[in-house]
mmCIF file of C-alpha atoms in Angstrom:
data_model
loop_
_atom_site.group_PDB
_atom_site.id
_atom_site.type_symbol
_atom_site.label_atom_id
_atom_site.label_comp_id
_atom_site.label_asym_id
_atom_site.label_seq_id
_atom_site.Cartn_x
_atom_site.Cartn_y
_atom_site.Cartn_z
ATOM 1 C CA MET Q 1 -14.346 7.551 -2.398
ATOM 2 C CA ILE Q 2 -13.819 5.241 0.686
ATOM 3 C CA ARG Q 3 -10.463 4.180 1.532
ATOM 4 C CA PHE Q 4 -7.944 2.630 4.312
ATOM 5 C CA VAL Q 5 -6.574 5.661 6.483
ATOM 6 C CA GLU Q 6 -3.255 5.928 6.557
ATOM 7 C CA GLN Q 7 -0.206 7.759 8.660
ATOM 8 C CA GLY Q 8 -0.292 10.397 5.954
ATOM 9 C CA ASP Q 9 -3.911 11.082 6.879
ATOM 10 C CA MET Q 10 -2.982 12.257 10.378
ATOM 11 C CA GLY Q 11 -3.325 15.973 9.530
ATOM 12 C CA GLN Q 12 -6.365 16.129 7.875
ATOM 13 C CA VAL Q 13 -8.200 13.827 10.766
ATOM 14 C CA LEU Q 14 -7.035 16.016 13.279
ATOM 15 C CA SER Q 15 -8.344 18.988 11.704
ATOM 16 C CA MET Q 16 -11.740 17.641 11.665
ATOM 17 C CA MET Q 17 -11.761 16.292 14.881
ATOM 18 C CA GLU Q 18 -11.014 19.866 16.049
ATOM 19 C CA GLU Q 19 -13.760 20.504 14.613
ATOM 20 C CA VAL Q 20 -16.484 17.312 16.596
ATOM 21 C CA LYS Q 21 -14.299 16.760 19.364
ATOM 22 C CA ALA Q 22 -17.505 18.483 21.506
ATOM 23 C CA ASP Q 23 -19.625 15.838 20.057
ATOM 24 C CA PHE Q 24 -17.261 12.984 21.999
ATOM 25 C CA ALA Q 25 -17.917 12.763 26.059
ATOM 26 C CA GLY Q 26 -14.194 12.429 27.417
ATOM 27 C CA TYR Q 27 -12.522 12.812 24.266
ATOM 28 C CA GLN Q 28 -8.810 13.204 25.157
ATOM 29 C CA GLU Q 29 -6.263 13.780 21.814
ATOM 30 C CA ALA Q 30 -3.498 11.485 22.922
ATOM 31 C CA GLU Q 31 -5.841 8.553 23.515
ATOM 32 C CA PHE Q 32 -7.861 8.899 19.989
ATOM 33 C CA LEU Q 33 -4.339 9.338 18.313
ATOM 34 C CA GLU Q 34 -2.632 6.146 19.985
ATOM 35 C CA ALA Q 35 -6.216 4.495 19.264
ATOM 36 C CA LEU Q 36 -6.462 5.320 15.482
ATOM 37 C CA GLU Q 37 -2.309 4.316 15.486
ATOM 38 C CA ASN Q 38 -3.404 0.918 16.276
ATOM 39 C CA ALA Q 39 -6.646 0.946 13.747
ATOM 40 C CA ILE Q 40 -4.199 2.102 10.909
ATOM 41 C CA ARG Q 41 -1.569 -0.509 11.687
ATOM 42 C CA ASN Q 42 -4.617 -3.603 11.949
ATOM 43 C CA LYS Q 43 -6.427 -1.779 8.406
ATOM 44 C CA GLU Q 44 -9.917 -1.209 10.982
ATOM 45 C CA ALA Q 45 -10.170 1.890 10.344
ATOM 46 C CA PHE Q 46 -11.695 3.962 6.731
ATOM 47 C CA LEU Q 47 -11.967 7.429 5.677
ATOM 48 C CA GLU Q 48 -14.593 9.251 3.030
ATOM 49 C CA GLU Q 49 -13.632 12.035 0.764
ATOM 50 C CA LYS Q 50 -15.474 14.283 -0.791
ATOM 51 C CA GLN Q 51 -14.750 17.829 -2.227
ATOM 52 C CA GLY Q 52 -11.152 16.767 -1.939
ATOM 53 C CA LYS Q 53 -11.477 17.161 1.802
ATOM 54 C CA LEU Q 54 -11.835 14.663 4.486
ATOM 55 C CA ALA Q 55 -15.748 14.081 5.573
ATOM 56 C CA GLY Q 56 -15.963 11.012 7.832
ATOM 57 C CA ILE Q 57 -13.956 8.563 9.702
ATOM 58 C CA ILE Q 58 -14.643 4.895 11.072
ATOM 59 C CA SER Q 59 -12.793 2.656 13.345
ATOM 60 C CA PHE Q 60 -14.021 -0.784 14.151
ATOM 61 C CA SER Q 61 -12.587 -3.941 15.613
ATOM 62 C CA TYR Q 62 -12.458 -7.389 13.899
ATOM 63 C CA GLU Q 63 -11.670 -9.254 16.931
ATOM 64 C CA GLU Q 64 -14.332 -7.431 19.395
ATOM 65 C CA LYS Q 65 -16.909 -6.995 16.348
ATOM 66 C CA GLU Q 66 -17.188 -3.598 17.415
ATOM 67 C CA ILE Q 67 -17.542 -0.237 15.841
ATOM 68 C CA THR Q 68 -14.877 1.915 17.912
ATOM 69 C CA PHE Q 69 -15.390 5.933 16.473
ATOM 70 C CA LEU Q 70 -17.911 7.206 13.222
ATOM 71 C CA ALA Q 71 -17.382 11.279 12.808
ATOM 72 C CA VAL Q 72 -18.662 12.847 10.548
ATOM 73 C CA ARG Q 73 -17.579 16.783 9.875
ATOM 74 C CA PRO Q 74 -20.419 18.900 10.242
ATOM 75 C CA GLU Q 75 -20.986 20.241 6.630
ATOM 76 C CA PHE Q 76 -21.113 16.639 5.456
ATOM 77 C CA ARG Q 77 -23.952 15.453 7.774
ATOM 78 C CA GLN Q 78 -27.080 14.296 6.383
ATOM 79 C CA CYS Q 79 -25.145 13.279 2.806
ATOM 80 C CA GLY Q 80 -25.202 9.806 3.883
ATOM 81 C CA ILE Q 81 -21.381 9.349 4.751
ATOM 82 C CA GLY Q 82 -22.164 8.013 7.908
ATOM 83 C CA ARG Q 83 -24.328 5.301 6.467
ATOM 84 C CA GLU Q 84 -21.391 4.008 3.849
ATOM 85 C CA LEU Q 85 -18.701 4.358 6.176
ATOM 86 C CA VAL Q 86 -20.890 1.976 8.730
ATOM 87 C CA ALA Q 87 -21.710 -0.556 5.662
ATOM 88 C CA ARG Q 88 -18.698 -0.574 4.552
ATOM 89 C CA VAL Q 89 -17.092 -1.516 8.065
ATOM 90 C CA LYS Q 90 -20.448 -4.469 7.585
ATOM 91 C CA SER Q 91 -19.068 -5.834 4.683
ATOM 92 C CA CYS Q 92 -15.595 -6.566 6.741
ATOM 93 C CA PHE Q 93 -17.501 -9.201 8.595
ATOM 94 C CA PRO Q 94 -19.564 -12.487 7.754
ATOM 95 C CA SER Q 95 -22.613 -13.416 7.655
ATOM 96 C CA GLY Q 96 -24.123 -14.377 11.217
ATOM 97 C CA ALA Q 97 -21.562 -12.099 13.006
ATOM 98 C CA GLU Q 98 -23.445 -9.609 15.337
ATOM 99 C CA LEU Q 99 -21.744 -6.055 15.039
ATOM 100 C CA SER Q 100 -22.247 -3.104 18.352
ATOM 101 C CA VAL Q 101 -21.104 0.170 18.421
ATOM 102 C CA ILE Q 102 -21.609 1.852 21.838
ATOM 103 C CA THR Q 103 -23.070 5.502 21.211
ATOM 104 C CA PHE Q 104 -24.759 8.377 23.683
ATOM 105 C CA ARG Q 105 -28.196 6.698 25.272
ATOM 106 C CA ALA Q 106 -31.597 6.975 23.105
ATOM 107 C CA GLY Q 107 -33.651 10.381 24.264
ATOM 108 C CA ASP Q 108 -29.420 12.559 24.465
ATOM 109 C CA GLU Q 109 -29.480 14.947 22.457
ATOM 110 C CA LYS Q 110 -25.807 14.513 21.328
ATOM 111 C CA GLY Q 111 -26.831 11.259 20.384
ATOM 112 C CA ILE Q 112 -29.868 12.249 18.236
ATOM 113 C CA ALA Q 113 -28.104 12.378 14.760
ATOM 114 C CA ALA Q 114 -26.129 8.981 15.711
ATOM 115 C CA HIS Q 115 -29.422 6.780 17.008
ATOM 116 C CA ARG Q 116 -30.174 8.459 13.346
ATOM 117 C CA CYS Q 117 -27.361 6.984 11.436
ATOM 118 C CA TYR Q 118 -27.010 3.712 12.954
ATOM 119 C CA HIS Q 119 -31.019 2.687 13.444
ATOM 120 C CA ALA Q 120 -30.525 3.302 9.324
ATOM 121 C CA CYS Q 121 -27.531 0.717 9.370
ATOM 122 C CA GLY Q 122 -29.911 -1.595 10.729
ATOM 123 C CA PHE Q 123 -28.379 -1.534 14.513
ATOM 124 C CA GLU Q 124 -31.266 -1.861 17.519
ATOM 125 C CA ALA Q 125 -30.383 -0.854 20.750
ATOM 126 C CA GLY Q 126 -29.363 -2.915 23.345
ATOM 127 C CA GLU Q 127 -27.324 -2.508 27.152
ATOM 128 C CA GLU Q 128 -27.377 1.227 28.571
ATOM 129 C CA LEU Q 129 -24.017 1.711 30.250
ATOM 130 C CA THR Q 130 -21.905 4.275 31.528
ATOM 131 C CA VAL Q 131 -18.097 4.973 30.009
ATOM 132 C CA PHE Q 132 -15.791 8.353 31.003
ATOM 133 C CA ASP Q 133 -18.793 8.741 32.854
ATOM 134 C CA TYR Q 134 -20.986 9.179 30.603
ATOM 135 C CA PRO Q 135 -24.107 7.149 30.061
ATOM 136 C CA CYS Q 136 -24.236 5.585 27.027
ATOM 137 C CA GLN Q 137 -26.185 2.699 25.286
ATOM 138 C CA ARG Q 138 -24.414 -0.071 22.916
ATOM 139 C CA MET Q 139 -26.455 -1.001 19.718
ATOM 140 C CA LYS Q 140 -26.198 -4.607 18.239
ATOM 141 C CA VAL Q 141 -26.834 -5.338 14.126
ATOM 142 C CA MET Q 142 -26.666 -8.926 12.884
ATOM 143 C CA ILE Q 143 -24.673 -9.123 9.780
ATOM 144 C CA PRO Q 144 -26.633 -10.366 6.586
#
C-alpha cells in the first residue's frame, strides 16, 4: 500500500536508512531528517509497506518538479517497489510537466539499480554533474 509519509513513520524510516545509507553519497542523518520532515509537511513523500514493514520511500518537490530521494529496503528490491513509488509521484504532476531526478552516473556500480529503475519509468539520461563531491547525473521524463 502506498501512502503519504507521516511523522509517526520516522522510526521505521530511520531503521530502513541504517540498512541503505551506504548507497547514498554524502548521507547525513540530521540533514535527511530535516528534509524528510519538510517533505511530510508539504505532502511530498510517499512510502510503500509490504508484509507489515516499510519497503520503500520516495520524496519529491512540487516546486522543482524533482524526485529528491528514493530508497527501497534490500529485501524488497527487484519487486517493482521503486517503479510503483515513481509512478505515484508522476501522478502528482500534470501532463506535459518534466520531472527530473539526480542519481549516480551511468556505469557507476552504485547506480546500476537506480538507472534500471528510472529507465523502466521512462527517464532518459541528462547532464552530468557533481553532488556532495560525487559524480552524478540528472535524468528526466516528460509526464504523458
